[in-house]
Coordinates of C-alpha atoms in Angstrom, one line a residue:
M898 CA -54.8 8.5 57.5
A899 CA -53.0 9.7 60.6
L900 CA -52.0 13.2 59.2
D901 CA -55.2 13.7 57.2
G902 CA -55.8 17.5 56.8
V903 CA -52.2 18.5 57.5
R904 CA -50.6 20.6 54.7
V905 CA -46.8 20.6 54.4
L906 CA -45.0 23.3 52.3
D907 CA -41.8 21.4 51.5
F908 CA -38.7 23.4 50.5
T909 CA -36.4 20.4 51.3
R910 CA -34.1 18.9 48.8
L911 CA -31.6 16.0 48.4
G912 CA -32.1 13.1 50.8
F913 CA -32.0 14.5 54.3
G914 CA -35.0 16.7 54.1
S915 CA -36.9 14.7 51.4
Q916 CA -36.8 11.6 53.6
A917 CA -38.7 13.5 56.4
T918 CA -41.4 14.8 54.1
L919 CA -41.7 11.4 52.5
I920 CA -42.7 9.9 55.8
L921 CA -45.2 12.7 56.5
G922 CA -46.8 12.1 53.0
C923 CA -47.0 8.4 53.6
L924 CA -48.9 9.2 56.9
G925 CA -51.4 11.2 55.0
A926 CA -50.2 14.8 54.9
E927 CA -50.6 16.9 51.8
V928 CA -47.0 17.6 50.8
I929 CA -46.4 20.4 48.3
K930 CA -42.9 20.3 47.1
I931 CA -41.5 23.7 46.1
E932 CA -39.1 23.4 43.2
S933 CA -37.4 25.4 40.4
T934 CA -36.9 24.7 36.8
K935 CA -33.7 26.7 36.8
H936 CA -32.2 24.9 39.8
P937 CA -33.8 21.5 40.0
D938 CA -33.4 19.4 43.1
G939 CA -30.0 17.6 42.7
V940 CA -31.5 14.3 43.8
R941 CA -33.5 14.3 40.5
I942 CA -30.3 13.5 38.5
I943 CA -28.6 11.0 40.8
P944 CA -28.3 7.7 38.9
P945 CA -29.5 5.1 38.3
L946 CA -31.6 6.9 35.8
V947 CA -34.6 5.2 34.2
P948 CA -33.6 5.0 30.5
V949 CA -35.8 6.2 27.6
D950 CA -37.0 3.8 24.9
G951 CA -35.0 0.9 26.1
A952 CA -31.6 2.7 26.2
K953 CA -29.1 1.6 28.7
G954 CA -29.4 3.6 32.0
E955 CA -26.5 5.1 33.9
G956 CA -25.5 3.0 36.8
F957 CA -25.7 3.8 40.5
G958 CA -23.3 6.6 41.7
G959 CA -22.8 10.3 41.8
G960 CA -25.2 12.7 40.1
S961 CA -24.5 13.6 36.5
L962 CA -26.1 16.7 35.0
A963 CA -24.8 15.7 31.6
A964 CA -26.6 12.3 31.8
A965 CA -29.9 14.0 32.8
E966 CA -29.5 16.6 30.0
Q967 CA -28.9 13.7 27.6
L968 CA -32.2 12.2 28.6
G969 CA -33.8 15.6 28.3
S970 CA -35.6 15.0 31.6
F971 CA -35.4 15.7 35.4
N972 CA -38.0 13.0 36.1
R973 CA -36.1 9.8 35.8
G974 CA -33.7 9.7 38.8
G975 CA -34.0 6.5 40.7
T976 CA -32.8 8.1 44.0
Y977 CA -35.4 10.8 43.5
F978 CA -38.0 8.1 43.3
K979 CA -36.8 6.6 46.5
Y980 CA -37.2 9.9 48.5
N981 CA -40.3 11.4 46.9
T982 CA -43.1 9.0 47.1
G983 CA -45.8 9.7 49.7
G984 CA -48.1 11.5 47.3
K985 CA -46.0 14.6 47.1
R986 CA -47.1 17.3 44.6
S987 CA -44.5 19.4 42.8
I988 CA -44.9 23.1 41.9
T989 CA -42.3 25.4 40.4
V990 CA -42.1 28.9 41.8
D991 CA -39.3 31.5 41.3
A992 CA -39.0 33.2 44.8
R993 CA -36.8 35.9 43.3
T994 CA -39.7 37.5 41.5
P995 CA -42.2 39.6 43.6
E996 CA -45.1 37.6 42.2
G997 CA -43.4 34.3 43.0
H998 CA -42.5 35.4 46.5
D999 CA -46.1 36.5 47.1
V1000 CA -47.4 33.1 45.9
L1001 CA -45.2 31.4 48.5
E1002 CA -46.4 33.6 51.3
Q1003 CA -50.0 32.9 50.3
L1004 CA -49.3 29.2 50.5
V1005 CA -47.6 29.6 53.9
A1006 CA -50.8 31.3 55.2
R1007 CA -52.7 28.2 54.2
S1008 CA -50.2 25.5 55.5
D1009 CA -49.5 23.8 58.8
V1010 CA -45.9 23.0 58.3
V1011 CA -42.9 24.5 56.4
T1012 CA -39.8 22.3 56.0
E1013 CA -36.5 23.4 54.5
S1014 CA -33.0 21.8 54.2
F1015 CA -30.9 24.6 52.8
A1016 CA -27.7 25.9 54.4
A1017 CA -28.3 28.0 57.5
G1018 CA -29.4 31.5 56.7
T1019 CA -30.6 30.8 53.1
M1020 CA -34.3 31.1 53.8
D1021 CA -33.7 34.3 55.8
R1022 CA -31.9 35.8 52.8
W1023 CA -34.9 34.9 50.6
G1024 CA -37.3 36.6 53.1
L1025 CA -38.8 33.2 54.1
G1026 CA -37.1 32.7 57.5
Y1027 CA -39.1 31.6 60.6
E1028 CA -39.7 35.1 61.9
R1029 CA -41.2 36.3 58.6
L1030 CA -43.4 33.2 58.2
R1031 CA -44.5 33.4 61.8
A1032 CA -45.7 36.9 61.1
I1033 CA -47.8 35.5 58.3
K1034 CA -49.1 32.5 60.2
P1035 CA -48.4 32.7 64.0
D1036 CA -48.9 28.9 64.6
I1037 CA -46.8 27.7 61.8
V1038 CA -44.5 24.7 62.4
Y1039 CA -41.2 25.5 60.8
V1040 CA -38.6 22.7 60.5
S1041 CA -35.0 23.5 59.4
M1042 CA -32.7 20.7 58.5
C1043 CA -29.0 21.0 57.8
G1044 CA -25.8 19.2 58.5
F1045 CA -24.5 21.3 61.5
G1046 CA -27.8 22.9 62.6
H1047 CA -28.4 26.6 62.8
T1048 CA -26.3 27.4 65.9
G1049 CA -22.7 27.0 67.0
P1050 CA -19.4 27.8 65.5
D1051 CA -19.9 25.4 62.5
A1052 CA -23.4 26.6 61.6
A1053 CA -22.1 28.5 58.6
C1054 CA -20.4 25.4 57.1
V1055 CA -22.1 23.3 54.5
T1056 CA -22.1 19.6 54.6
M1057 CA -23.9 16.5 53.3
G1058 CA -24.6 13.1 54.7
P1059 CA -21.3 11.4 53.7
T1060 CA -19.3 14.3 55.2
A1061 CA -21.3 14.2 58.4
Q1062 CA -20.5 10.4 58.6
A1063 CA -16.8 11.1 58.3
L1064 CA -16.9 14.0 60.9
T1065 CA -18.7 11.8 63.4
G1066 CA -16.5 8.7 63.1
H1067 CA -18.9 6.4 61.2
T1068 CA -16.6 6.3 58.1
A1069 CA -13.6 5.2 60.2
M1070 CA -15.7 2.4 61.9
V1071 CA -16.5 0.6 58.6
G1072 CA -13.8 -1.5 57.0
L1073 CA -11.3 -4.3 57.6
P1074 CA -8.5 -4.4 60.2
G1075 CA -5.3 -2.9 58.8
R1076 CA -6.9 -1.3 55.8
P1077 CA -8.1 2.3 55.2
P1078 CA -11.6 3.1 56.2
A1079 CA -14.2 1.9 53.7
G1080 CA -17.1 4.1 54.8
W1081 CA -20.7 3.7 53.9
S1082 CA -21.7 3.2 50.3
F1083 CA -24.6 5.5 50.6
S1084 CA -25.7 8.5 52.7
Y1085 CA -26.9 6.6 55.8
L1086 CA -27.4 9.9 57.7
D1087 CA -29.9 11.1 55.2
H1088 CA -32.2 8.3 56.3
V1089 CA -31.5 8.7 60.0
G1090 CA -31.7 12.5 59.9
G1091 CA -34.8 12.3 57.8
Y1092 CA -36.6 10.1 60.4
L1093 CA -35.6 12.6 63.1
G1094 CA -37.0 15.4 61.0
A1095 CA -40.3 13.7 60.6
F1096 CA -40.3 13.1 64.4
A1097 CA -39.7 16.8 65.0
V1098 CA -42.8 17.7 62.8
L1099 CA -45.0 15.2 64.7
H1100 CA -43.8 16.5 68.0
A1101 CA -44.5 20.1 67.0
L1102 CA -47.9 19.3 65.7
H1103 CA -48.8 17.5 69.0
H1104 CA -47.6 20.6 70.9
R1105 CA -49.6 22.9 68.7
R1106 CA -52.7 20.8 69.2
A1107 CA -52.3 21.1 72.9
T1108 CA -51.3 24.8 73.1
G1109 CA -52.1 26.5 69.8
E1110 CA -48.5 27.5 69.5
G1111 CA -46.2 26.9 66.5
Q1112 CA -42.4 26.7 66.8
H1113 CA -39.1 26.5 65.0
M1114 CA -37.5 23.0 65.0
D1115 CA -33.7 22.9 64.3
V1116 CA -32.6 19.5 63.1
S1117 CA -28.9 18.6 62.4
Q1118 CA -27.2 15.5 61.0
L1119 CA -24.3 15.6 63.4
E1120 CA -26.2 15.0 66.6
P1121 CA -28.1 11.9 65.6
A1122 CA -24.9 10.6 64.0
T1123 CA -23.1 11.1 67.4
A1124 CA -26.0 9.4 69.2
L1125 CA -25.5 6.3 67.0
L1126 CA -21.9 6.0 68.3
G1127 CA -23.1 5.3 71.9
P1128 CA -21.2 2.0 72.6
A1129 CA -18.0 3.3 71.1
L1130 CA -18.2 6.6 72.9
L1131 CA -18.9 4.8 76.2
D1132 CA -16.0 2.4 75.7
F1133 CA -13.6 5.4 75.2
A1134 CA -15.1 7.4 78.1
V1135 CA -14.9 4.4 80.5
N1136 CA -11.9 2.4 79.3
G1137 CA -9.9 4.9 77.2
R1138 CA -10.1 2.4 74.3
R1139 CA -10.4 3.6 70.7
Y1140 CA -12.7 1.8 68.4
Q1141 CA -10.9 -0.6 66.0
P1142 CA -12.7 -2.2 63.0
A1143 CA -13.2 -5.9 63.5
G1144 CA -14.1 -6.7 59.9
N1145 CA -16.1 -9.8 59.4
R1146 CA -14.9 -11.7 62.4
R1147 CA -16.1 -11.5 65.9
G1148 CA -14.3 -14.4 67.5
G1149 CA -15.6 -17.3 65.4
A1150 CA -14.4 -19.6 62.6
P1151 CA -15.6 -20.2 60.0
Q1152 CA -17.1 -16.7 60.0
G1153 CA -17.6 -14.4 57.1
A1154 CA -19.0 -14.2 53.6
Y1155 CA -18.1 -17.1 51.3
R1156 CA -18.5 -17.4 47.5
A1157 CA -21.5 -19.4 46.3
A1158 CA -22.4 -20.7 42.9
G1159 CA -23.0 -18.0 40.3
E1160 CA -21.5 -14.6 39.5
D1161 CA -21.0 -12.4 42.6
K1162 CA -23.1 -14.7 44.8
W1163 CA -22.2 -15.0 48.4
V1164 CA -23.4 -16.7 51.6
V1165 CA -22.6 -15.7 55.2
I1166 CA -21.7 -18.4 57.8
S1167 CA -20.9 -17.9 61.4
C1168 CA -19.7 -20.7 63.8
A1169 CA -19.0 -19.0 67.1
T1170 CA -19.3 -22.1 69.3
D1171 CA -18.2 -25.7 69.1
E1172 CA -21.9 -26.8 68.9
Q1173 CA -22.3 -24.7 65.7
W1174 CA -19.1 -26.1 64.3
Q1175 CA -20.4 -29.7 64.8
G1176 CA -23.7 -28.7 63.2
F1177 CA -21.7 -27.3 60.2
V1178 CA -19.6 -30.5 59.9
K1179 CA -22.7 -32.7 60.0
A1180 CA -24.5 -30.5 57.4
I1181 CA -21.6 -30.8 54.8
G1182 CA -21.3 -34.5 55.2
S1183 CA -18.3 -34.7 57.6
P1184 CA -15.5 -34.6 55.0
A1185 CA -12.1 -35.9 56.2
W1186 CA -10.5 -32.5 56.6
T1187 CA -13.0 -31.6 59.4
D1188 CA -11.3 -34.3 61.6
S1189 CA -8.0 -32.4 61.5
T1190 CA -6.5 -31.4 64.9
R1191 CA -6.2 -27.9 63.4
F1192 CA -9.9 -27.5 63.6
E1193 CA -10.7 -29.5 66.8
S1194 CA -11.4 -26.4 69.0
L1195 CA -12.6 -22.8 68.5
D1196 CA -9.1 -21.4 69.3
S1197 CA -7.4 -23.7 66.8
R1198 CA -9.9 -23.0 64.1
V1199 CA -9.4 -19.2 64.6
A1200 CA -5.6 -19.8 64.5
H1201 CA -5.9 -21.6 61.2
V1202 CA -8.7 -19.5 59.8
G1203 CA -7.1 -18.8 56.4
E1204 CA -6.8 -22.5 55.5
L1205 CA -10.3 -23.1 57.0
D1206 CA -11.8 -20.4 54.9
E1207 CA -10.4 -21.9 51.7
L1208 CA -11.8 -25.3 52.5
V1209 CA -15.2 -23.9 53.4
E1210 CA -15.4 -21.9 50.2
E1211 CA -14.5 -25.0 48.2
W1212 CA -17.8 -26.4 49.5
T1213 CA -19.9 -23.3 49.2
S1214 CA -18.7 -22.2 45.8
T1215 CA -20.4 -25.0 44.0
R1216 CA -23.8 -24.6 45.7
D1217 CA -26.7 -22.2 45.5
R1218 CA -26.5 -19.6 48.3
Y1219 CA -30.1 -20.2 49.4
E1220 CA -29.6 -24.0 49.5
V1221 CA -26.5 -23.5 51.7
M1222 CA -28.5 -21.1 54.0
D1223 CA -31.4 -23.5 54.4
L1224 CA -29.2 -26.5 55.0
L1225 CA -27.0 -24.9 57.6
Q1226 CA -29.9 -23.3 59.4
S1227 CA -31.6 -26.7 59.6
H1228 CA -28.5 -27.9 61.6
G1229 CA -28.4 -24.9 63.9
V1230 CA -25.7 -22.9 62.1
P1231 CA -26.3 -19.2 61.7
S1232 CA -26.2 -18.6 57.9
G1233 CA -27.8 -16.2 55.4
A1234 CA -27.7 -15.6 51.7
V1235 CA -26.2 -12.3 50.8
Q1236 CA -29.0 -10.5 48.9
D1237 CA -28.8 -7.8 46.2
A1238 CA -31.4 -5.3 45.1
A1239 CA -33.1 -7.8 42.8
D1240 CA -33.4 -10.3 45.6
R1241 CA -35.0 -7.8 47.9
L1242 CA -37.4 -6.5 45.3
E1243 CA -38.4 -9.7 43.5
R1244 CA -37.5 -12.7 45.5
D1245 CA -37.8 -11.9 49.2
P1246 CA -40.9 -13.7 50.6
Q1247 CA -40.9 -11.7 53.9
L1248 CA -41.0 -8.3 52.2
A1249 CA -43.6 -9.6 49.9
A1250 CA -45.7 -10.8 52.8
R1251 CA -45.4 -7.4 54.5
G1252 CA -46.4 -5.6 51.3
H1253 CA -43.2 -3.5 51.6
F1254 CA -43.2 -2.5 47.9
T1255 CA -46.2 -0.8 46.2
R1256 CA -46.6 -0.3 42.5
L1257 CA -47.2 3.4 41.8
R1258 CA -47.4 5.3 38.6
S1259 CA -45.2 8.2 37.6
S1260 CA -46.6 10.4 34.8
E1261 CA -43.4 10.2 32.7
V1262 CA -41.9 6.8 33.6
G1263 CA -45.0 4.7 34.2
E1264 CA -45.5 2.2 37.0
L1265 CA -42.7 1.3 39.3
P1266 CA -42.4 -0.8 42.6
L1267 CA -41.7 1.8 45.3
E1268 CA -41.1 1.4 49.0
G1269 CA -43.2 3.0 51.7
V1270 CA -42.7 3.4 55.5
P1271 CA -41.3 0.3 57.3
F1272 CA -44.2 -0.1 59.8
H1273 CA -47.8 -0.9 59.8
M1274 CA -50.7 0.9 61.6
S1275 CA -53.9 -1.0 62.3
V1276 CA -56.3 2.0 62.3
T1277 CA -54.7 4.7 60.1
P1278 CA -52.5 2.7 57.7
P1279 CA -49.8 4.6 55.9
H1280 CA -49.5 4.3 52.1
A1281 CA -46.5 4.8 49.8
G1282 CA -48.6 6.9 47.5
G1283 CA -49.9 9.1 50.2
V1284 CA -53.4 10.5 50.0
I1285 CA -53.4 10.7 46.2
R1286 CA -51.9 7.2 45.7
R1287 CA -49.4 8.4 43.1
G1288 CA -45.7 8.0 42.5
P1289 CA -43.1 10.8 42.6
P1290 CA -44.2 13.9 40.7
D1291 CA -42.6 15.3 37.6
L1292 CA -40.9 18.6 38.0
G1293 CA -43.7 21.2 38.3
E1294 CA -46.4 18.7 37.5
D1295 CA -48.9 20.1 40.0
T1296 CA -48.3 23.8 39.8
Y1297 CA -51.6 24.8 38.2
D1298 CA -53.7 22.4 40.3
V1299 CA -52.2 23.5 43.6
L1300 CA -52.7 27.2 42.7
R1301 CA -56.3 26.6 41.8
E1302 CA -57.1 24.3 44.8
A1303 CA -55.0 25.9 47.6
L1304 CA -55.2 29.5 46.6
G1305 CA -58.4 29.6 44.5
M1306 CA -56.7 31.2 41.5
T1307 CA -58.3 31.4 38.1
D1308 CA -56.7 30.4 34.8
R1309 CA -56.3 34.1 34.1
D1310 CA -54.4 34.6 37.5
I1311 CA -52.1 31.7 36.7
A1312 CA -51.5 32.9 33.2
E1313 CA -50.4 36.3 34.5
L1314 CA -48.0 34.6 37.0
R1315 CA -46.6 32.5 34.2
D1316 CA -46.1 35.5 31.9
A1317 CA -44.3 37.4 34.8
G1318 CA -41.8 34.5 35.1
A1319 CA -43.0 33.6 38.6
L1320 CA -43.7 29.9 37.9
A1321 CA -40.2 28.8 36.9

């Protein structure tokens, strides 16, 4: 695998940092996730939670410590599964004990990369900042990831992906005209920032290979978020024009999402030209209402779009969304079934052909279909289960094995650490 032989000591948590180390693990790095039984990674308790013994699981939404405690487990969070494949291994160490702190420094000395996603200054306060770790291992690659980065007037502020989205304008750009911003339904910047974090690691490893030098990489969420606003920023800089949400319509009619047969089933249709409109009319059998002068041109269809939408939905609402999609596409009309999670996981032929989901086993939950990296490599193929071909680790599942393999500790050494409270 591409990163065979690279060891990553992973202090990241939640989505931003975990996405970065997920990618590194899928590329073949050995990722050792440093955790705590006293302060588990918050992403472990974000629903949906995999239920126990057939009980009904909590739905998607904000994290609920009460729900996790009711399950009696920190190993069933669906969002945790999403961010922690890649063959990661979990060890629990209490850095506040001298023995635990010593274990972490020993691991640093035997690692290539250290990643962390705490608020700026946290690792320094723990005695695990870049300068200290560089003294232990001069060529260490140290990647810090936080919302504002580690410099500037806002560096002391704490943020998360949804906050960064609001601060950079992304929240205001999503929604319908004349309505309050809808924002993103999930932490989009955790994904974007995570990929940037993985890129930073690859860049630093390449530099180290060429020069023998390690370095400190400082990755924020604000800057990649701002970069994604390129067209809107340019429009304002050049034309002084502020971005206004356009909703579903971009100058066509019919254009938008229309109800299809079944509960909460939808199909998207877009007729932006007269040719596409004629294809739509032919596809639906040229009913009498399509001859109305109200719909004879693009401008007139846009002017009467409310009435047109009702007529279109009368037709779509009694038909299967995929049948509508296939029929309209065969007549040159842009159309697509609106898919939900079940569609993508179980009924999407393209994702199936690409092998996007891989069934991996978690020690507590069992086998689950989990996603890997969204690209293929012909010589060094990535794998969702990383080197060890396993699903996300249970909390502290690999503590003893890592201490034996990476540090050469004996069972007696480990027992002494456990008794001293260092492995918690």
